[in-house]
CSV table of C-alpha atoms in Angstrom, one decimal:
chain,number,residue,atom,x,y,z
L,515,UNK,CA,145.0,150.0,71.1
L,516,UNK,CA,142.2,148.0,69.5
L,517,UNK,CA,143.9,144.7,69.5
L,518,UNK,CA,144.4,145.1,73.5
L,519,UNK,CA,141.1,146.1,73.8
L,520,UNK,CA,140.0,143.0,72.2
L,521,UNK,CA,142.4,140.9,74.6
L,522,UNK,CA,141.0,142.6,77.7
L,523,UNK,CA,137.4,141.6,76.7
L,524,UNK,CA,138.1,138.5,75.5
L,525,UNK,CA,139.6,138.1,79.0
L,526,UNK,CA,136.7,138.8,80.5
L,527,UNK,CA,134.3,136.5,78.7
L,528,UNK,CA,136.5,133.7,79.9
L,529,UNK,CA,136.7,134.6,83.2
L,530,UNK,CA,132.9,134.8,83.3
L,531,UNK,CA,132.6,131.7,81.4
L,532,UNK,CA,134.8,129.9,84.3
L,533,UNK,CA,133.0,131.5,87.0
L,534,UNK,CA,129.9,130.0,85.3
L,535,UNK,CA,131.3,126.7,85.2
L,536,UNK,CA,132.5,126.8,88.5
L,537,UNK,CA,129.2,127.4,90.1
L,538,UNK,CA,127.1,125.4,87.9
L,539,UNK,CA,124.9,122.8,89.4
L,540,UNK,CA,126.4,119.2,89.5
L,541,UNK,CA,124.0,116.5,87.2
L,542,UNK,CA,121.1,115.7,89.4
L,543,UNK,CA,120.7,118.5,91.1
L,544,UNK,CA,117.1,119.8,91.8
L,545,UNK,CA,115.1,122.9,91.9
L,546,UNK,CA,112.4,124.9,91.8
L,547,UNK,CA,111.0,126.1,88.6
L,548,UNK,CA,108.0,127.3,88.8
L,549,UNK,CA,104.9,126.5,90.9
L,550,UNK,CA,102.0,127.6,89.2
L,551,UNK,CA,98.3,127.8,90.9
L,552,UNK,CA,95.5,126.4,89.3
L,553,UNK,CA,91.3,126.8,89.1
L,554,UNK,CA,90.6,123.0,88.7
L,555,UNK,CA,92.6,119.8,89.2
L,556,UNK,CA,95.7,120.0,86.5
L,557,UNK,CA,94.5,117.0,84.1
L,558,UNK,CA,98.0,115.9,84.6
L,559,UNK,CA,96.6,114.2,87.9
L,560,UNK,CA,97.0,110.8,88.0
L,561,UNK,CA,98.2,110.7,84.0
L,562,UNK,CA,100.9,108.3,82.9
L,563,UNK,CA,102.5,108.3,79.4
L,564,UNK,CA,100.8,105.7,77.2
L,565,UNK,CA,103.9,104.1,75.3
L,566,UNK,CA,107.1,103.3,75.9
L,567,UNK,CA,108.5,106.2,73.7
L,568,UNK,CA,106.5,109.3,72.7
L,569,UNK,CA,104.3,112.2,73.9
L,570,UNK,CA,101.3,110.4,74.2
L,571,UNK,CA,99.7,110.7,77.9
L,572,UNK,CA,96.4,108.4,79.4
L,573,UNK,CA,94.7,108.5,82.7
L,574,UNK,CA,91.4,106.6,83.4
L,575,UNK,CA,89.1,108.5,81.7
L,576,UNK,CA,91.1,110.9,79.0
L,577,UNK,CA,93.9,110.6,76.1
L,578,UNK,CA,96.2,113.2,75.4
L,579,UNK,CA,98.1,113.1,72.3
L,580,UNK,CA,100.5,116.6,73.5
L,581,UNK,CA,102.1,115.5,76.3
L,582,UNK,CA,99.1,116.9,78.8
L,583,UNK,CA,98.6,120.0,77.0
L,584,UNK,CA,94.9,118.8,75.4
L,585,UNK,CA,92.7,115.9,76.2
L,586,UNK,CA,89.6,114.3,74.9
L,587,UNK,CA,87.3,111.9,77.0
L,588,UNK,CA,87.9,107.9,76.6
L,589,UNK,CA,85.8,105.2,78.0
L,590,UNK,CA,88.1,101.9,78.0
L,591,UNK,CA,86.2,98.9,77.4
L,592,UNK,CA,84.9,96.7,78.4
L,593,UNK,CA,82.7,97.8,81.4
L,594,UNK,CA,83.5,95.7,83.9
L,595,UNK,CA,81.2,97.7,86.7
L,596,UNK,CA,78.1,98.3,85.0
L,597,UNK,CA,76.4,95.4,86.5
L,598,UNK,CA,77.6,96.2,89.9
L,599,UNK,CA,75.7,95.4,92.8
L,600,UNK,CA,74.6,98.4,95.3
L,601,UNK,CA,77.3,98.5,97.8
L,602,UNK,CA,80.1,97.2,95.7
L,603,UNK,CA,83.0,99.7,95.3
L,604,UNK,CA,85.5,100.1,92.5
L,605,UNK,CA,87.5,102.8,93.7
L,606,UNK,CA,90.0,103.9,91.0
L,607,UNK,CA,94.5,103.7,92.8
L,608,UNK,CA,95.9,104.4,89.2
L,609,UNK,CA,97.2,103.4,86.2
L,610,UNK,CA,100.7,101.7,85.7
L,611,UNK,CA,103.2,100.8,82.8
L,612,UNK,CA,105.4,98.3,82.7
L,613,UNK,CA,108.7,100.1,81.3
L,614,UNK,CA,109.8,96.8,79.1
L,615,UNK,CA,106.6,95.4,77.6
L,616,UNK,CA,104.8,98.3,78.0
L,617,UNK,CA,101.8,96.4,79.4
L,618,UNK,CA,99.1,98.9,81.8
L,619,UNK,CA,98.0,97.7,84.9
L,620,UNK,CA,94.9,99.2,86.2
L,621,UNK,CA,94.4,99.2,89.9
L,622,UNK,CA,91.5,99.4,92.4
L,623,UNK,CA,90.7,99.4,96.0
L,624,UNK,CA,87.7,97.6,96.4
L,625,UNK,CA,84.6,96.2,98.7
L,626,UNK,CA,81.8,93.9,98.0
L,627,UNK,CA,79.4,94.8,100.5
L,628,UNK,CA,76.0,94.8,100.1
L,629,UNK,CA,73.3,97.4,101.3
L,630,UNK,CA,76.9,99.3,102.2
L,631,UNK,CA,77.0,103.2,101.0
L,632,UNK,CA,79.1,102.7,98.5
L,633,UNK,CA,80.6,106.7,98.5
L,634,UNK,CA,80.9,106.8,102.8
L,635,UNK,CA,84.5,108.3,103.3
L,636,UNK,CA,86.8,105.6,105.3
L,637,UNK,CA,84.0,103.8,107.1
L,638,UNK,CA,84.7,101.5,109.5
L,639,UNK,CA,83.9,98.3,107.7
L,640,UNK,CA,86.6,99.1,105.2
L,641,UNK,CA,89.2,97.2,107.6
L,642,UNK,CA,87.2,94.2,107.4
L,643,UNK,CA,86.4,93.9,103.1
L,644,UNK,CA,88.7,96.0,101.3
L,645,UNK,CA,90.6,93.5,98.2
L,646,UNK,CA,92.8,94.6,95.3
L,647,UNK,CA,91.5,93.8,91.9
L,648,UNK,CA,93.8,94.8,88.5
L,649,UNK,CA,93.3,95.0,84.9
L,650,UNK,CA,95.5,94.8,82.2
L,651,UNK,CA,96.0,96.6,79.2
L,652,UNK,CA,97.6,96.0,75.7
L,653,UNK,CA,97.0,98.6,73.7
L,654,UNK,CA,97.8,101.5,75.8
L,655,UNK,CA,94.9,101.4,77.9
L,656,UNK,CA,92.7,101.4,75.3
L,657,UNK,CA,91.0,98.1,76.2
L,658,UNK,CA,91.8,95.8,79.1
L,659,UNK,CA,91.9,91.7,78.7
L,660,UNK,CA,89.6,90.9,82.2
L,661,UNK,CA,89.2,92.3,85.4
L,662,UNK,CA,90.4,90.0,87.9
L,663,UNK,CA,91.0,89.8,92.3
L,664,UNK,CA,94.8,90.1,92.9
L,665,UNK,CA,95.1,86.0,94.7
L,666,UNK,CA,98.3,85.1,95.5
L,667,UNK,CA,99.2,81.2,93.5
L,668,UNK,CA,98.6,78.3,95.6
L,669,UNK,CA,95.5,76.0,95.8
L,670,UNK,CA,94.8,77.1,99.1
L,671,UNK,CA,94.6,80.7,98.4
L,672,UNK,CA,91.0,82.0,97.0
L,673,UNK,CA,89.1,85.3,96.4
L,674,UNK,CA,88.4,84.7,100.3
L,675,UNK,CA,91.7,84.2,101.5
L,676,UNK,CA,93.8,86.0,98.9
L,677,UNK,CA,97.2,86.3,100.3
L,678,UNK,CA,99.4,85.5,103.3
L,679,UNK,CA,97.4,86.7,106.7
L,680,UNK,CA,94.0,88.2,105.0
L,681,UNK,CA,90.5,86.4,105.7
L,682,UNK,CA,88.3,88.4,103.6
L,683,UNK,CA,85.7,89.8,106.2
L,684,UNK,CA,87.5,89.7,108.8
L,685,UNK,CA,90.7,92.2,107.9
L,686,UNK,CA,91.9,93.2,104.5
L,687,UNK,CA,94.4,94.8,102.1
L,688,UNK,CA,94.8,97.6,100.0
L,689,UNK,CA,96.8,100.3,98.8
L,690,UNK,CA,97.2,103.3,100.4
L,691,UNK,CA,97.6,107.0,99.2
L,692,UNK,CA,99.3,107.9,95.9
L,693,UNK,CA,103.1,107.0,96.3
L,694,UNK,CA,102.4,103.2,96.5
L,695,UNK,CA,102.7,102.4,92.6
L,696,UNK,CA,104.4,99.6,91.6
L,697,UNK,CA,107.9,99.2,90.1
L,698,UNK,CA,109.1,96.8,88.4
L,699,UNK,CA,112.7,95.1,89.2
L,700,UNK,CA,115.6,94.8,86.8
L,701,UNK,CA,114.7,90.7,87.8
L,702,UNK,CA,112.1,91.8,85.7
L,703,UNK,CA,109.0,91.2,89.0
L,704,UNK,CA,106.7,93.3,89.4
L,705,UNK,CA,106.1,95.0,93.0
L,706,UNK,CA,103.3,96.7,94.3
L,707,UNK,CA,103.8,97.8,98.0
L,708,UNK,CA,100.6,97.3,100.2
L,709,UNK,CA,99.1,97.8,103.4
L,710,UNK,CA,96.7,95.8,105.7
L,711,UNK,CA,95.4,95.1,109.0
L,712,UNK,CA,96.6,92.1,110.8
L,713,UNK,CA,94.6,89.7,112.9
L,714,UNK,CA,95.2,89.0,116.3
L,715,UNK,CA,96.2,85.5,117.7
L,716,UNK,CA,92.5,84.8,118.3
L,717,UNK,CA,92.1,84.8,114.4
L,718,UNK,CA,88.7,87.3,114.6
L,719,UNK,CA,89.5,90.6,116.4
L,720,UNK,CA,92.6,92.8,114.2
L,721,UNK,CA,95.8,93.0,116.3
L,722,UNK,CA,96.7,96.4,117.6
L,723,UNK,CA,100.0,97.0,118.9
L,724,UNK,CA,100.3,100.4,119.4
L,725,UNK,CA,96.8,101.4,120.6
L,726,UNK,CA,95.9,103.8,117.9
L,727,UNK,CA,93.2,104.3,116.0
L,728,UNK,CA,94.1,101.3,113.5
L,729,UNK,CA,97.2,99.2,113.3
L,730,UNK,CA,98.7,98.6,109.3
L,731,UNK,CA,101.2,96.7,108.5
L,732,UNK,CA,103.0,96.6,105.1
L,733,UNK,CA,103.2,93.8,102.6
L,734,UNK,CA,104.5,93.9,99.5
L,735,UNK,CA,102.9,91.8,96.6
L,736,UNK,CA,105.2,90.3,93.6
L,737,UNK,CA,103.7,89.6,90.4
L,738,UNK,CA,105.7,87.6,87.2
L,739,UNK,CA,104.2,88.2,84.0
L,740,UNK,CA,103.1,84.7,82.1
L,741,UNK,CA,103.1,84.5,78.4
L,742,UNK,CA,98.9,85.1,78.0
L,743,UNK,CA,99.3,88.5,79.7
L,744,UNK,CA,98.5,87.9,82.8
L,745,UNK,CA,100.5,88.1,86.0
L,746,UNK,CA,101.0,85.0,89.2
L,747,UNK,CA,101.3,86.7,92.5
L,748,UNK,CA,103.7,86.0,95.6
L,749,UNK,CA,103.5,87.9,98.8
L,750,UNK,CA,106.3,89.5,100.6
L,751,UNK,CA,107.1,88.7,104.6
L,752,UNK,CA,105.1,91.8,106.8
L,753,UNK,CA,107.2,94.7,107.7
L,754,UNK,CA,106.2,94.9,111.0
L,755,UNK,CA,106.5,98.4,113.4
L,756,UNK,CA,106.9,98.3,117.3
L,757,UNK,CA,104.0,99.3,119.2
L,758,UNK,CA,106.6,101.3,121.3
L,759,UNK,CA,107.9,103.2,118.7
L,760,UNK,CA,104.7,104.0,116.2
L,761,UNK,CA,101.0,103.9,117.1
L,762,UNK,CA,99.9,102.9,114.0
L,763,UNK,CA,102.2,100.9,112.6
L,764,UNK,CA,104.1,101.4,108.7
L,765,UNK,CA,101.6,101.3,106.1
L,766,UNK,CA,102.0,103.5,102.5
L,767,UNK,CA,104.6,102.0,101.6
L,768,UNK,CA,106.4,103.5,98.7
L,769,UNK,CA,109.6,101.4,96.8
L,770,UNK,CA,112.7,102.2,94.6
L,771,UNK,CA,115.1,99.7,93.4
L,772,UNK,CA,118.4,101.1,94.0
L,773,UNK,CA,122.1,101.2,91.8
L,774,UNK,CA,123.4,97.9,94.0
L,775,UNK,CA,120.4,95.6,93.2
L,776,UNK,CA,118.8,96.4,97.1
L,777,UNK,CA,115.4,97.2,97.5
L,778,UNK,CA,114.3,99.9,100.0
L,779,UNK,CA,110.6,100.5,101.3
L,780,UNK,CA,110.4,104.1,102.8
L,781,UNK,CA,107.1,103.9,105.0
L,782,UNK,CA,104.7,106.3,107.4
L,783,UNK,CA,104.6,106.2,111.0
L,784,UNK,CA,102.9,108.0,113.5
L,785,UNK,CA,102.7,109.0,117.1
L,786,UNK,CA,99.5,110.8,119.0
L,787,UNK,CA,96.4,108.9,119.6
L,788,UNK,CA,94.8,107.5,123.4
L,789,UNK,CA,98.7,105.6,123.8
L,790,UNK,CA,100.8,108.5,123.2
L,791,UNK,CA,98.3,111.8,124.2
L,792,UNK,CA,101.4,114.3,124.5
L,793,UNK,CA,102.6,113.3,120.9
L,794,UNK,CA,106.2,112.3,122.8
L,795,UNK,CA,106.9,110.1,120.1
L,796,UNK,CA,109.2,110.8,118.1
L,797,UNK,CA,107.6,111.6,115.1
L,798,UNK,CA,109.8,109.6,111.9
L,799,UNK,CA,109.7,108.0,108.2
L,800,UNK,CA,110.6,104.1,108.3
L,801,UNK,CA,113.0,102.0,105.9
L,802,UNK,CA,113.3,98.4,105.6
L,803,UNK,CA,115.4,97.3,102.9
L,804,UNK,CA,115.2,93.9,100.7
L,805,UNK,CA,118.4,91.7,99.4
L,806,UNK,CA,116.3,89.5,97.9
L,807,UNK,CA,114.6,91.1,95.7
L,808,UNK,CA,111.5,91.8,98.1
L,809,UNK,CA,110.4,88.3,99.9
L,810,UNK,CA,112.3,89.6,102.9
L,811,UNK,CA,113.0,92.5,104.4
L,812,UNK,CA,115.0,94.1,107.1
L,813,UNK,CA,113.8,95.1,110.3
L,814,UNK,CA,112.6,98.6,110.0
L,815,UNK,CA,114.1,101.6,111.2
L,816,UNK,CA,113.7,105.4,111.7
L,817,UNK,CA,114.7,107.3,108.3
L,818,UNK,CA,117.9,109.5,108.2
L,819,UNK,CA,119.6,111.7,106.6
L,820,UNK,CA,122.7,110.0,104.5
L,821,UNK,CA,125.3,111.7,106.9
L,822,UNK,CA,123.1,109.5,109.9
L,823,UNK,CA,121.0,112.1,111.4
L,824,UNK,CA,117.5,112.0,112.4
L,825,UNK,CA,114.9,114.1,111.3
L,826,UNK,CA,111.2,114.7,111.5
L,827,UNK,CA,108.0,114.0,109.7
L,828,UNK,CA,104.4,113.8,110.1
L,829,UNK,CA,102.6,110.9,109.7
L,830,UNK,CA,101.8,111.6,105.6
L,831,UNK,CA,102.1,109.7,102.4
L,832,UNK,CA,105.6,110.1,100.5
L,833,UNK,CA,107.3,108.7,97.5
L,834,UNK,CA,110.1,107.3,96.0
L,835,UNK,CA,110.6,108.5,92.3
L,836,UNK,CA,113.1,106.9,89.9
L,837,UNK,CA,114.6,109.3,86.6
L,838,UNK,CA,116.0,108.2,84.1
L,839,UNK,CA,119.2,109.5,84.8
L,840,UNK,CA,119.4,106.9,87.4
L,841,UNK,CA,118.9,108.7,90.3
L,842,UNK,CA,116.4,108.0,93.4
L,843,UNK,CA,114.1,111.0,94.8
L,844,UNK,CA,111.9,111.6,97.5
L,845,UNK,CA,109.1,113.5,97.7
L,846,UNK,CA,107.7,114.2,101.0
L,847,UNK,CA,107.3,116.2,104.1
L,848,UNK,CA,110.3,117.3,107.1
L,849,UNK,CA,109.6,119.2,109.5
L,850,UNK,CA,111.8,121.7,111.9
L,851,UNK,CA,110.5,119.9,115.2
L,852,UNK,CA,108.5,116.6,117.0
L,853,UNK,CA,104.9,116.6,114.4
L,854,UNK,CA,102.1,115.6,116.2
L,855,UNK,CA,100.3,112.3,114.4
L,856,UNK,CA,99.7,114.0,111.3
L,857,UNK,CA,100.2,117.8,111.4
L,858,UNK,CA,101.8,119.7,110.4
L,859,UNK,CA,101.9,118.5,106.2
L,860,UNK,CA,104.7,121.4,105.5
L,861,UNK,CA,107.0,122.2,104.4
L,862,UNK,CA,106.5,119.6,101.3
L,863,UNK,CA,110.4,119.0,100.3
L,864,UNK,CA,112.2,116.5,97.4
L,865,UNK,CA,115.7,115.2,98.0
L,866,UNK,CA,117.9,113.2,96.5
L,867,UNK,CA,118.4,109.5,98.4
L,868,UNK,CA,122.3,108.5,98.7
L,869,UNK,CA,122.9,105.3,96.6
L,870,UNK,CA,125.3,104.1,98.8
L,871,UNK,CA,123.7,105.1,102.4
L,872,UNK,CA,119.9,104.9,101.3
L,873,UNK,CA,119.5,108.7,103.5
L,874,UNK,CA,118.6,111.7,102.0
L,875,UNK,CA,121.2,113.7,100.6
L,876,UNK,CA,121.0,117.3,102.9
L,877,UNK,CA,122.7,119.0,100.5
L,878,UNK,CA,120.7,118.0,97.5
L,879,UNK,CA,116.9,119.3,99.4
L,880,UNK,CA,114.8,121.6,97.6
L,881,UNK,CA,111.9,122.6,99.5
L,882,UNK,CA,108.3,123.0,96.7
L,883,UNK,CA,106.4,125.1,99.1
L,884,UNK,CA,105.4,125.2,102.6
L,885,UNK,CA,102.8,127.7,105.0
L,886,UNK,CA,102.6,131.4,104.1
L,887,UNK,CA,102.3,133.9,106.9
L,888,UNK,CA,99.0,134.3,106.5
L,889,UNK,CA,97.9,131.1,106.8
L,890,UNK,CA,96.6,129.6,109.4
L,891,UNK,CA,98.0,126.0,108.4
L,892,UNK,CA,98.1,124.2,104.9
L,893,UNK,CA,98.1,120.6,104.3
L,894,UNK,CA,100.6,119.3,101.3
L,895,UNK,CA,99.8,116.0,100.6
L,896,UNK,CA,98.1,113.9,98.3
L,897,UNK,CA,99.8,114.3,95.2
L,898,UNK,CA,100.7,112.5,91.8
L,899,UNK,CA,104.2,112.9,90.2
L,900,UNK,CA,105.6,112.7,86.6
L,901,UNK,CA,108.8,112.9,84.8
L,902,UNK,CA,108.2,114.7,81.7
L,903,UNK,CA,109.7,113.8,78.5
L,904,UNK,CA,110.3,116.7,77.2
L,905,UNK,CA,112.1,118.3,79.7
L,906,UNK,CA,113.4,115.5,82.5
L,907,UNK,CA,112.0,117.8,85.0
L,908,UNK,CA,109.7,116.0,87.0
L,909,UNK,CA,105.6,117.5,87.7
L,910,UNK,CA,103.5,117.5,90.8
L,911,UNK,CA,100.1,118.1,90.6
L,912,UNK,CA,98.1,118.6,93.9
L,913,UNK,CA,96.2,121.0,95.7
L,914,UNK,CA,97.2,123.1,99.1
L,915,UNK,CA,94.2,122.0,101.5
L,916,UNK,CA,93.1,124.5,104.3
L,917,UNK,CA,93.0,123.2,107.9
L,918,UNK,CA,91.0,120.4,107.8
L,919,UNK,CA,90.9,119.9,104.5
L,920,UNK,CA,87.9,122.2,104.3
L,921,UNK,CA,89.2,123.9,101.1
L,922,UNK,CA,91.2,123.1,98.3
L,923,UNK,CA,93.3,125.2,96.1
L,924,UNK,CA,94.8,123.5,92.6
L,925,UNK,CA,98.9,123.9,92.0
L,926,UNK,CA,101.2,122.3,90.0
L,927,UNK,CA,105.0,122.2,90.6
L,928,UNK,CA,107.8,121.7,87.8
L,929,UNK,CA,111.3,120.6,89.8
L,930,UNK,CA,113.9,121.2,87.8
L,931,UNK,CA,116.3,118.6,87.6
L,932,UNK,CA,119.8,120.0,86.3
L,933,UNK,CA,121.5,118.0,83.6
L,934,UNK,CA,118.5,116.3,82.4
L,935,UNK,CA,118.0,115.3,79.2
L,936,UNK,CA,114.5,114.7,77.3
L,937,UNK,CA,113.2,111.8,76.4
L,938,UNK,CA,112.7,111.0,72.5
């Protein structure tokens, strides 16, 4: 009686233990562990590990030898900006490593504009000075080797006219929100996706297509290391939108280097403004793809899903995110029906994109939060996104903003991403 007693539960565990297997989660797929809300920013905003191996985590003013857990303050020197004219602006995009030689890259949107209130929010006369200007970093951020205009090589490119179509006071370039970081190609370049206004044919006024509130179009600049550390600069051909199809062009441009070698450039849109009142636009996410490793690219299109169907999104930031189990996510926001310009910013969703198709996988969609029934509206948006090492899951720090933005409340997401393995 025992012994069949034994076979009958044995039996059972096997059963169970098949039903588990059956139902487990293929590798890659995502979820939602936790989502945790916060009193101040996480500290994990904007952080980067600071080697290529190791727990060790830096952002632009803080160290953290825990992987985020504590931090202590750090100045980097030198101090490049403590001679700064009134007016001139350093504004702080982020902090990059290269994954092979382990180089930082320190980036900043920036104006040199005298007698100009150096703190006004988006003033006008950004569209006429903003410049790109990058540091570089040895030793883990520690210290940086000079601070420097991105100019693209060339005698006849300067600080004035610094790459392909800009005229320094007359239109500009910078980057955009926070999913335009660079990559870097397994040609071993280094890409950092941009956005600027073009000039119109008479060369002074900036060309406006769509009749929005701005026109951007999306460049993308390739840097190549040299043996003292610094890095030469090439510019990309524009990725152009039609006027007839987006108001205000493609600009925050974000990039992921997929399995084939091909490059794809996942970009915002928008409808609404004086040339589209009713919002009848269809409201997308572009792609333009590169074969070339990012000097040309494809005509861009309206993003899809990887079985070809359309969906919606607002006009908002988004980003491509590489793991190192080789697959490509997206973080961003899809909406149910037609957005109007920039509302509504939820539900904020990750997918996986299809190697083969370059769509989002429907299947593989998590959504990380979206408006609660008693809220009026939330805006998700703005965030910064990390693939911790201990875990593989990947973070997202941000905050859920009120209607307009006129409060902010803290969060931080952990997406679990099944099969993972951490990162020694």
């Amino acid at each position: 009686m025992k012994i069949f007693q034994n076979l009958i539960l044995s039996s059972i565990i096997i059963i169970s233990l098949l039903m588990q297997t059956a139902v487990s989660a293929d590798p890659g797929t995502l979820s939602l562990k936790q989502k945790q809300m916060l009193k101040a920013t996480s500290p994990l905003f904007k952080a980067i590990y600071q080697n290529q191996s190791g727990q060790e985590m830096i952002k632009l003013n803080g160290v953290s030898p825990d992987n985020g857990r504590t931090w202590k303050p750090v100045k980097p020197g030198p101090d490049f900006d403590k001679d700064l004219p009134y007016g001139y602006r350093r504004s702080h995009y982020g902090l990059w490593r290269d994954p092979v030689n382990g180089n930082i890259v320190s980036l900043f949107n920036c104006m040199d504009t005298p007698d100009k209130d150096p703190k006004a929010h988006e003033p006008r006369w950004q569209w006429h000075w903003y410049y790109l200007r990058y540091r570089v970093s040895t030793d883990g951020g520690r210290s940086y080797l000079y601070d420097k205009p991105i100019v693209q090589k060339g005698k006849e490119y300067s600080p004035e006219y610094p790459v392909d179509g800009v005229h320094i006071s007359q239109n500009c370039f910078f980057l955009g929100d926070l999913g335009c970081d660079p990559i870097r190609t397994r040609e071993g370049t280094i890409l950092v996706p941009m956005q600027m206004p073009p000039l119109a044919d008479d060369g002074q006024s900036l060309h406006n297509p769509g009749g929005g509130w701005y026109w951007l179009q999306t460049r993308i600049l390739i840097g190549r290391w040299t043996e003292s550390n610094d890095i030469e600069w090439e510019s990309s051909e524009p990725i152009e939108g039609d006027g007839q199809r987006t108001v205000r062009g493609l600009y925050e441009p974000t990039l992921a280097q997929m399995p084939d070698g091909n490059l794809i450039c996942i970009m915002r849109g928008s409808n609404g403004g004086k040339s589209d009142p009713s919002n009848k636009l269809p409201s997308r996410k572009w792609i333009s793809i590169s074969r070339d490793g990012g000097h040309k690219w494809s005509k861009p299109e309206p993003w899809t899903y990887s079985d070809g169907e359309l969906f919606f999104s607002p006009s908002s930031m988004s980003e491509l995110i590489t793991h190192s189990n080789g697959r490509t996510y997206w973080i961003g926001n899809i909406s149910e029906k037609n957005c109007q310009a920039n509302h509504p910013r939820w539900p904020l969703v990750i997918g996986e994109v299809d190697p083969k198709t370059y769509g989002i996988i429907r299947d593989n969609l998590v959504v990380i939060d979206t408006k609660q029934p008693d809220e009026e509206d939330v805006n998700l948006s703005h965030w910064h996104s990390i693939e911790d090492r201990q875990t593989g899951h990947i973070v997202i720090t941000t905050s859920r903003a009120s209607k307009g933005y006129k409060s902010r409340t803290p969060v931080i997401y952990t997406i679990g991403v099944e099969g993972a393995r951490p990162q020694e």
